[in-house]
mmCIF file of C-alpha atoms and ligand atoms in Angstrom:
data_model
loop_
_atom_site.group_PDB
_atom_site.id
_atom_site.type_symbol
_atom_site.label_atom_id
_atom_site.label_comp_id
_atom_site.label_asym_id
_atom_site.label_seq_id
_atom_site.Cartn_x
_atom_site.Cartn_y
_atom_site.Cartn_z
ATOM 1 C CA MET A 23 19.226 -18.371 19.514
ATOM 2 C CA ILE A 24 16.265 -16.666 17.850
ATOM 3 C CA THR A 25 13.203 -16.750 20.091
ATOM 4 C CA LYS A 26 10.696 -14.461 18.256
ATOM 5 C CA CYS A 27 8.922 -14.677 14.939
ATOM 6 C CA VAL A 28 6.686 -12.022 13.418
ATOM 7 C CA PHE A 29 3.733 -13.126 11.264
ATOM 8 C CA PRO A 30 2.242 -10.306 9.252
ATOM 9 C CA VAL A 31 -1.384 -11.365 8.936
ATOM 10 C CA ALA A 32 -3.227 -8.047 8.453
ATOM 11 C CA GLY A 33 -3.839 -8.212 4.700
ATOM 12 C CA TYR A 34 -7.241 -8.476 3.001
ATOM 13 C CA GLY A 35 -6.449 -11.516 0.845
ATOM 14 C CA THR A 36 -8.218 -9.915 -2.109
ATOM 15 C CA ARG A 37 -7.141 -12.663 -4.489
ATOM 16 C CA PHE A 38 -9.292 -15.086 -2.595
ATOM 17 C CA LEU A 39 -12.427 -13.047 -2.331
ATOM 18 C CA PRO A 40 -15.214 -13.799 -1.539
ATOM 19 C CA ALA A 41 -13.673 -16.635 0.641
ATOM 20 C CA THR A 42 -11.628 -14.098 2.551
ATOM 21 C CA LYS A 43 -14.515 -11.736 3.227
ATOM 22 C CA SER A 44 -14.965 -13.051 6.712
ATOM 23 C CA THR A 45 -12.107 -15.589 6.987
ATOM 24 C CA PRO A 46 -8.481 -14.420 7.149
ATOM 25 C CA LYS A 47 -6.431 -15.634 4.204
ATOM 26 C CA GLU A 48 -3.996 -17.211 6.594
ATOM 27 C CA MET A 49 -6.806 -19.389 7.991
ATOM 28 C CA LEU A 50 -7.634 -20.974 4.646
ATOM 29 C CA PRO A 51 -6.927 -24.726 5.063
ATOM 30 C CA VAL A 52 -4.408 -26.600 3.002
ATOM 31 C CA VAL A 53 -6.036 -30.000 3.450
ATOM 32 C CA ASN A 54 -6.710 -30.096 7.202
ATOM 33 C CA LYS A 55 -4.572 -27.256 8.644
ATOM 34 C CA PRO A 56 -4.793 -23.544 8.097
ATOM 35 C CA LEU A 57 -1.791 -21.926 6.298
ATOM 36 C CA LEU A 58 -0.813 -20.174 9.513
ATOM 37 C CA HIS A 59 -0.661 -23.476 11.347
ATOM 38 C CA TYR A 60 2.027 -24.724 8.957
ATOM 39 C CA ALA A 61 3.942 -21.466 9.457
ATOM 40 C CA VAL A 62 3.838 -21.593 13.241
ATOM 41 C CA GLU A 63 4.740 -25.259 13.230
ATOM 42 C CA GLU A 64 7.821 -24.474 11.095
ATOM 43 C CA ALA A 65 8.880 -21.665 13.442
ATOM 44 C CA CYS A 66 8.379 -23.883 16.476
ATOM 45 C CA ALA A 67 10.427 -26.647 14.882
ATOM 46 C CA ALA A 68 13.233 -24.097 14.531
ATOM 47 C CA GLY A 69 13.210 -23.556 18.268
ATOM 48 C CA ILE A 70 11.267 -20.275 18.253
ATOM 49 C CA GLN A 71 8.767 -19.893 21.102
ATOM 50 C CA ASP A 72 7.330 -16.366 20.805
ATOM 51 C CA MET A 73 4.883 -15.977 17.903
ATOM 52 C CA ILE A 74 3.916 -12.423 17.186
ATOM 53 C CA MET A 75 0.935 -11.851 14.980
ATOM 54 C CA VAL A 76 0.409 -8.469 13.295
ATOM 55 C CA THR A 77 -3.331 -8.485 12.711
ATOM 56 C CA SER A 78 -6.126 -6.131 11.695
ATOM 57 C CA ARG A 79 -9.874 -5.923 12.005
ATOM 58 C CA GLY A 80 -11.762 -9.151 11.361
ATOM 59 C CA LYS A 81 -8.887 -11.502 12.288
ATOM 60 C CA HIS A 82 -10.370 -12.850 15.535
ATOM 61 C CA SER A 83 -10.439 -16.419 14.311
ATOM 62 C CA ILE A 84 -6.620 -16.438 14.446
ATOM 63 C CA GLN A 85 -6.696 -15.764 18.166
ATOM 64 C CA ASP A 86 -9.375 -18.344 18.738
ATOM 65 C CA TYR A 87 -7.452 -20.902 16.721
ATOM 66 C CA PHE A 88 -4.266 -20.568 18.790
ATOM 67 C CA ASP A 89 -6.122 -21.023 22.015
ATOM 68 C CA VAL A 90 -7.724 -23.883 23.999
ATOM 69 C CA SER A 91 -11.327 -24.703 23.134
ATOM 70 C CA TYR A 92 -12.635 -26.307 26.320
ATOM 71 C CA GLU A 93 -16.068 -27.265 24.851
ATOM 72 C CA LEU A 94 -14.511 -28.947 21.864
ATOM 73 C CA ASP A 95 -11.850 -30.651 23.934
ATOM 74 C CA SER A 96 -14.321 -32.167 26.376
ATOM 75 C CA HIS A 97 -16.647 -33.086 23.511
ATOM 76 C CA ILE A 98 -14.054 -35.170 21.676
ATOM 77 C CA ALA A 99 -12.086 -36.451 24.670
ATOM 78 C CA GLY A 100 -11.408 -40.195 24.269
ATOM 79 C CA THR A 101 -12.742 -40.297 20.678
ATOM 80 C CA PRO A 102 -10.638 -40.956 17.528
ATOM 81 C CA ALA A 103 -11.098 -37.280 16.552
ATOM 82 C CA GLU A 104 -8.962 -36.178 19.473
ATOM 83 C CA LYS A 105 -5.865 -37.223 17.482
ATOM 84 C CA SER A 106 -6.530 -34.349 15.079
ATOM 85 C CA LEU A 107 -5.869 -31.835 17.858
ATOM 86 C CA TYR A 108 -2.493 -33.193 18.967
ATOM 87 C CA SER A 109 -0.502 -30.900 16.687
ATOM 88 C CA ILE A 110 -2.282 -27.645 17.696
ATOM 89 C CA ARG A 111 -2.113 -28.707 21.356
ATOM 90 C CA GLY A 112 1.701 -29.172 20.902
ATOM 91 C CA LEU A 113 1.965 -25.652 19.559
ATOM 92 C CA LEU A 114 -0.063 -24.198 22.407
ATOM 93 C CA LYS A 115 2.108 -26.007 24.934
ATOM 94 C CA ASN A 116 5.391 -24.906 23.493
ATOM 95 C CA CYS A 117 4.747 -21.377 22.217
ATOM 96 C CA THR A 118 3.338 -18.098 23.313
ATOM 97 C CA PHE A 119 1.169 -15.950 21.021
ATOM 98 C CA SER A 120 1.063 -12.155 21.053
ATOM 99 C CA TYR A 121 -1.088 -9.921 18.895
ATOM 100 C CA THR A 122 -0.709 -6.374 17.787
ATOM 101 C CA ARG A 123 -2.628 -4.372 15.236
ATOM 102 C CA GLN A 124 -1.397 -2.821 11.999
ATOM 103 C CA ASN A 125 -3.826 0.129 12.059
ATOM 104 C CA GLU A 126 -3.072 1.275 8.490
ATOM 105 C CA ILE A 127 -2.557 -1.067 5.564
ATOM 106 C CA LYS A 128 0.809 0.406 4.514
ATOM 107 C CA GLY A 129 2.730 -2.674 3.391
ATOM 108 C CA LEU A 130 4.867 -5.499 4.684
ATOM 109 C CA GLY A 131 7.648 -3.180 5.992
ATOM 110 C CA HIS A 132 5.020 -1.230 7.986
ATOM 111 C CA ALA A 133 3.544 -4.454 9.328
ATOM 112 C CA VAL A 134 6.885 -5.622 10.727
ATOM 113 C CA PHE A 135 7.557 -2.129 12.101
ATOM 114 C CA SER A 136 4.179 -2.264 13.927
ATOM 115 C CA ALA A 137 5.545 -5.175 16.038
ATOM 116 C CA ARG A 138 8.629 -3.225 17.247
ATOM 117 C CA HIS A 139 7.371 -2.855 20.801
ATOM 118 C CA LEU A 140 7.217 -6.659 21.106
ATOM 119 C CA LEU A 141 10.735 -7.093 19.877
ATOM 120 C CA ASP A 142 14.038 -6.386 21.618
ATOM 121 C CA SER A 143 17.676 -5.982 20.524
ATOM 122 C CA GLN A 144 17.937 -9.610 19.486
ATOM 123 C CA PRO A 145 17.595 -10.818 15.877
ATOM 124 C CA PHE A 146 14.154 -12.056 14.982
ATOM 125 C CA ALA A 147 12.442 -14.058 12.221
ATOM 126 C CA VAL A 148 9.624 -12.966 9.883
ATOM 127 C CA THR A 149 7.419 -15.565 8.243
ATOM 128 C CA LEU A 150 4.851 -14.901 5.515
ATOM 129 C CA ALA A 151 2.281 -17.657 6.058
ATOM 130 C CA ASP A 152 1.077 -17.618 2.484
ATOM 131 C CA ASP A 153 4.445 -18.926 1.356
ATOM 132 C CA LEU A 154 4.119 -22.616 2.235
ATOM 133 C CA CYS A 155 7.629 -24.062 2.204
ATOM 134 C CA ILE A 156 8.171 -27.828 2.377
ATOM 135 C CA THR A 157 11.697 -29.000 3.029
ATOM 136 C CA PRO A 158 12.959 -32.600 2.835
ATOM 137 C CA LYS A 159 12.198 -34.543 6.028
ATOM 138 C CA ASN A 160 15.788 -35.066 7.055
ATOM 139 C CA SER A 161 16.975 -31.503 6.328
ATOM 140 C CA PRO A 162 16.751 -28.598 8.818
ATOM 141 C CA GLY A 163 13.851 -26.213 8.127
ATOM 142 C CA ILE A 164 14.497 -22.908 6.396
ATOM 143 C CA LEU A 165 14.452 -20.834 9.585
ATOM 144 C CA SER A 166 17.040 -23.174 11.139
ATOM 145 C CA SER A 167 19.301 -22.719 8.102
ATOM 146 C CA LEU A 168 18.828 -18.927 8.191
ATOM 147 C CA GLN A 169 19.739 -18.993 11.932
ATOM 148 C CA GLN A 170 22.891 -20.969 11.265
ATOM 149 C CA LEU A 171 23.985 -18.508 8.569
ATOM 150 C CA HIS A 172 23.242 -15.602 10.894
ATOM 151 C CA GLN A 173 25.404 -17.239 13.600
ATOM 152 C CA GLU A 174 28.270 -17.636 11.166
ATOM 153 C CA HIS A 175 28.138 -14.189 9.532
ATOM 154 C CA GLY A 176 26.269 -12.021 12.032
ATOM 155 C CA CYS A 177 24.000 -10.324 9.459
ATOM 156 C CA SER A 178 20.455 -10.556 8.238
ATOM 157 C CA VAL A 179 19.578 -13.456 5.944
ATOM 158 C CA VAL A 180 16.620 -14.073 3.578
ATOM 159 C CA ALA A 181 15.441 -17.221 1.871
ATOM 160 C CA LEU A 182 15.665 -17.319 -1.909
ATOM 161 C CA ALA A 183 14.242 -19.417 -4.714
ATOM 162 C CA GLU A 184 14.773 -19.339 -8.451
ATOM 163 C CA VAL A 185 11.700 -18.237 -10.471
ATOM 164 C CA ASP A 186 10.767 -18.192 -14.140
ATOM 165 C CA ASP A 187 10.808 -14.973 -16.132
ATOM 166 C CA GLU A 188 7.033 -14.503 -15.965
ATOM 167 C CA LYS A 189 7.087 -14.532 -12.173
ATOM 168 C CA VAL A 190 9.860 -12.069 -11.320
ATOM 169 C CA SER A 191 7.465 -9.128 -11.203
ATOM 170 C CA ARG A 192 5.602 -10.714 -8.263
ATOM 171 C CA TYR A 193 8.568 -10.776 -5.841
ATOM 172 C CA GLY A 194 11.523 -9.055 -4.318
ATOM 173 C CA VAL A 195 14.550 -9.928 -6.581
ATOM 174 C CA ILE A 196 18.192 -9.818 -5.665
ATOM 175 C CA ARG A 197 21.507 -9.115 -7.327
ATOM 176 C CA GLY A 198 24.389 -10.768 -5.610
ATOM 177 C CA LYS A 199 27.508 -12.880 -5.658
ATOM 178 C CA GLN A 200 27.380 -16.603 -5.001
ATOM 179 C CA LEU A 201 29.546 -17.531 -2.019
ATOM 180 C CA SER A 202 28.782 -21.250 -1.990
ATOM 181 C CA ASP A 203 26.308 -23.808 -3.305
ATOM 182 C CA ARG A 204 23.323 -22.200 -1.516
ATOM 183 C CA VAL A 205 24.598 -18.930 -0.133
ATOM 184 C CA TRP A 206 24.596 -15.539 -1.836
ATOM 185 C CA LYS A 207 26.025 -12.249 -0.703
ATOM 186 C CA ILE A 208 23.228 -9.824 -1.669
ATOM 187 C CA GLU A 209 24.386 -6.531 -3.191
ATOM 188 C CA ASP A 210 21.026 -5.031 -4.225
ATOM 189 C CA MET A 211 17.336 -5.839 -4.126
ATOM 190 C CA VAL A 212 14.350 -4.625 -6.129
ATOM 191 C CA GLU A 213 10.710 -5.044 -5.144
ATOM 192 C CA LYS A 214 8.517 -6.426 -7.872
ATOM 193 C CA PRO A 215 10.688 -5.430 -10.787
ATOM 194 C CA THR A 216 9.659 -5.647 -14.458
ATOM 195 C CA LEU A 217 11.420 -8.405 -16.292
ATOM 196 C CA LYS A 218 13.785 -5.773 -17.723
ATOM 197 C CA GLU A 219 14.583 -4.270 -14.323
ATOM 198 C CA ALA A 220 15.102 -7.622 -12.652
ATOM 199 C CA PRO A 221 18.771 -8.095 -11.696
ATOM 200 C CA SER A 222 18.445 -11.922 -11.557
ATOM 201 C CA ARG A 223 15.854 -14.701 -11.298
ATOM 202 C CA LEU A 224 16.488 -15.136 -7.573
ATOM 203 C CA ALA A 225 13.344 -14.161 -5.669
ATOM 204 C CA VAL A 226 12.909 -13.521 -1.960
ATOM 205 C CA VAL A 227 10.716 -16.173 -0.285
ATOM 206 C CA GLY A 228 8.742 -15.098 2.791
ATOM 207 C CA ARG A 229 11.299 -16.255 5.384
ATOM 208 C CA TYR A 230 13.574 -13.571 6.865
ATOM 209 C CA LEU A 231 16.016 -13.475 9.774
ATOM 210 C CA LEU A 232 16.613 -9.883 10.643
ATOM 211 C CA THR A 233 18.925 -8.028 12.935
ATOM 212 C CA SER A 234 17.129 -5.599 15.248
ATOM 213 C CA ASP A 235 18.595 -2.535 13.569
ATOM 214 C CA LEU A 236 16.289 -3.231 10.656
ATOM 215 C CA LEU A 237 13.429 -1.859 12.744
ATOM 216 C CA GLU A 238 15.009 1.557 12.801
ATOM 217 C CA LEU A 239 15.575 1.403 9.041
ATOM 218 C CA LEU A 240 11.966 0.377 8.530
ATOM 219 C CA GLY A 241 10.895 3.438 10.516
ATOM 220 C CA GLN A 242 12.781 5.683 8.073
ATOM 221 C CA THR A 243 11.760 3.869 4.860
ATOM 222 C CA GLU A 244 9.526 5.827 2.501
ATOM 223 C CA ALA A 245 6.644 4.188 0.631
ATOM 224 C CA GLY A 246 7.954 2.399 -2.469
ATOM 225 C CA ARG A 247 6.321 -0.067 -4.865
ATOM 226 C CA ASN A 248 2.488 0.132 -4.803
ATOM 227 C CA ASN A 249 2.835 3.124 -2.399
ATOM 228 C CA GLU A 250 3.560 0.755 0.434
ATOM 229 C CA ILE A 251 6.511 0.590 2.872
ATOM 230 C CA GLN A 252 8.450 -2.361 1.502
ATOM 231 C CA ILE A 253 10.714 -4.519 3.645
ATOM 232 C CA THR A 254 12.829 -4.970 0.501
ATOM 233 C CA ASP A 255 13.682 -1.234 0.490
ATOM 234 C CA ALA A 256 15.009 -1.427 4.066
ATOM 235 C CA LEU A 257 16.923 -4.609 3.382
ATOM 236 C CA LYS A 258 18.408 -3.112 0.224
ATOM 237 C CA GLN A 259 20.250 -0.600 2.389
ATOM 238 C CA LYS A 260 21.859 -3.410 4.369
ATOM 239 C CA ALA A 261 22.636 -5.203 1.123
ATOM 240 C CA GLN A 262 24.417 -2.113 -0.305
ATOM 241 C CA LYS A 263 26.621 -2.067 2.841
ATOM 242 C CA GLY A 264 27.459 -5.728 2.351
ATOM 243 C CA GLU A 265 25.415 -6.837 5.376
ATOM 244 C CA MET A 266 22.845 -9.131 3.801
ATOM 245 C CA LEU A 267 22.890 -12.785 2.797
ATOM 246 C CA GLY A 268 20.517 -14.925 0.790
ATOM 247 C CA TYR A 269 19.991 -18.651 1.221
ATOM 248 C CA LEU A 270 18.757 -20.697 -1.723
ATOM 249 C CA PHE A 271 16.627 -23.133 0.231
ATOM 250 C CA ASP A 272 16.333 -26.829 -0.440
ATOM 251 C CA GLY A 273 12.659 -27.792 -0.859
ATOM 252 C CA GLN A 274 9.450 -26.747 -2.450
ATOM 253 C CA TRP A 275 7.833 -23.324 -2.347
ATOM 254 C CA PHE A 276 4.094 -22.883 -2.893
ATOM 255 C CA ASP A 277 2.991 -19.233 -3.236
ATOM 256 C CA CYS A 278 -0.424 -19.678 -1.662
ATOM 257 C CA GLY A 279 -1.125 -16.003 -2.179
ATOM 258 C CA SER A 280 -2.259 -17.095 -5.634
ATOM 259 C CA VAL A 281 -5.099 -19.469 -6.315
ATOM 260 C CA LYS A 282 -2.824 -21.607 -8.557
ATOM 261 C CA GLY A 283 -0.146 -21.883 -5.818
ATOM 262 C CA PHE A 284 -2.747 -22.697 -3.217
ATOM 263 C CA VAL A 285 -4.226 -25.502 -5.278
ATOM 264 C CA ALA A 286 -0.716 -26.873 -6.063
ATOM 265 C CA ALA A 287 0.052 -26.835 -2.290
ATOM 266 C CA THR A 288 -3.193 -28.594 -1.470
ATOM 267 C CA ASN A 289 -2.527 -31.318 -4.077
ATOM 268 C CA HIS A 290 1.026 -31.775 -2.812
ATOM 269 C CA VAL A 291 0.069 -32.038 0.852
ATOM 270 C CA TYR A 292 -2.847 -34.314 0.029
ATOM 271 C CA SER A 293 -0.765 -36.716 -2.061
ATOM 272 C CA ASN A 294 1.819 -36.951 0.649
ATOM 273 C CA LEU A 295 -0.859 -37.496 3.352
ATOM 274 C CA SER A 296 -2.402 -40.383 1.463
ATOM 275 C CA THR A 297 0.934 -42.195 1.035
ATOM 276 C CA ASP A 298 2.064 -41.689 4.642
HETATM 277 C C1 LIG B 21 6.261 -10.035 -0.257
HETATM 278 C C2 LIG B 21 7.588 -9.304 -0.364
HETATM 279 C C3 LIG B 21 8.377 -9.786 -1.562
HETATM 280 C C4 LIG B 21 8.579 -11.280 -1.462
HETATM 281 C C5 LIG B 21 7.249 -11.980 -1.345
HETATM 282 C C6 LIG B 21 7.380 -13.461 -1.097
HETATM 283 O O1 LIG B 21 5.439 -9.709 -1.353
HETATM 284 O O2 LIG B 21 7.275 -7.923 -0.485
HETATM 285 O O3 LIG B 21 9.626 -9.155 -1.597
HETATM 286 O O4 LIG B 21 9.285 -11.759 -2.588
HETATM 287 O O5 LIG B 21 6.488 -11.428 -0.272
HETATM 288 O O6 LIG B 21 6.143 -14.087 -1.157
HETATM 289 P P1 LIG B 21 3.862 -9.930 -1.307
HETATM 290 O O7 LIG B 21 3.628 -11.391 -1.549
HETATM 291 O O8 LIG B 21 3.416 -9.521 0.044
HETATM 292 O O9 LIG B 21 3.328 -9.098 -2.421
#
């Protein structure tokens, strides 16, 4: 059973400036909950209890959010507004939150590596909160599906989604063999390839289930695309040894790292709220 999930939340969110000048990108609300709330909720629903945030300067509001606010609680106690806090209270009751700093902005691989002292020899999850993933109500969430595949095959697993030609250069893209309807054996991976370099249209979505040996690989990985230490480059080594699976997840993916994706997510969540 996976108990720990790493949330890299140290980035500047430059695509959302000036909104992200003093508010972390992960705290931008999609309707009434910050992006990070959805991500933690998803991990908690998959049975994960230990949430590990890799932060940087100016991210204090994340710590305050995942904490009790006595003044607010006593102010709204017994009023209809109290209902709005049920979900965050549930997360605080069921999960622990740890924080560590990524003291250099050196990429996603470096962010995950920065949390190594909070991890152990067990496999762990990594969730990128700006990828908002909505799965059908009666299906297991993505992290649960990744866990199940890990239990069956014993290797690391990433979530995949099919993207259009014009989007391949934004993501990690895989080459692999299809094992079943939704499962791929990954043979190679390229971070943000040009359309010509892209080995497929299957992109990595920000949900990873990683075996702990990945941490050592991350420590040895040189800077790659954009001069950053890319998690894709470490995973690629596992893929080339035949130790990496991909799971084409069932549901909708909103890349909230882009304004367009963020607005689409907001519209989607809102339209579902109003018909609930
Ligand atoms: C990161 C990963 C990339 C992955 C993407 C999913 O990129 O490096 O492989 O496809 O997340 O959102 P970023 O969005 O940090 O540029």
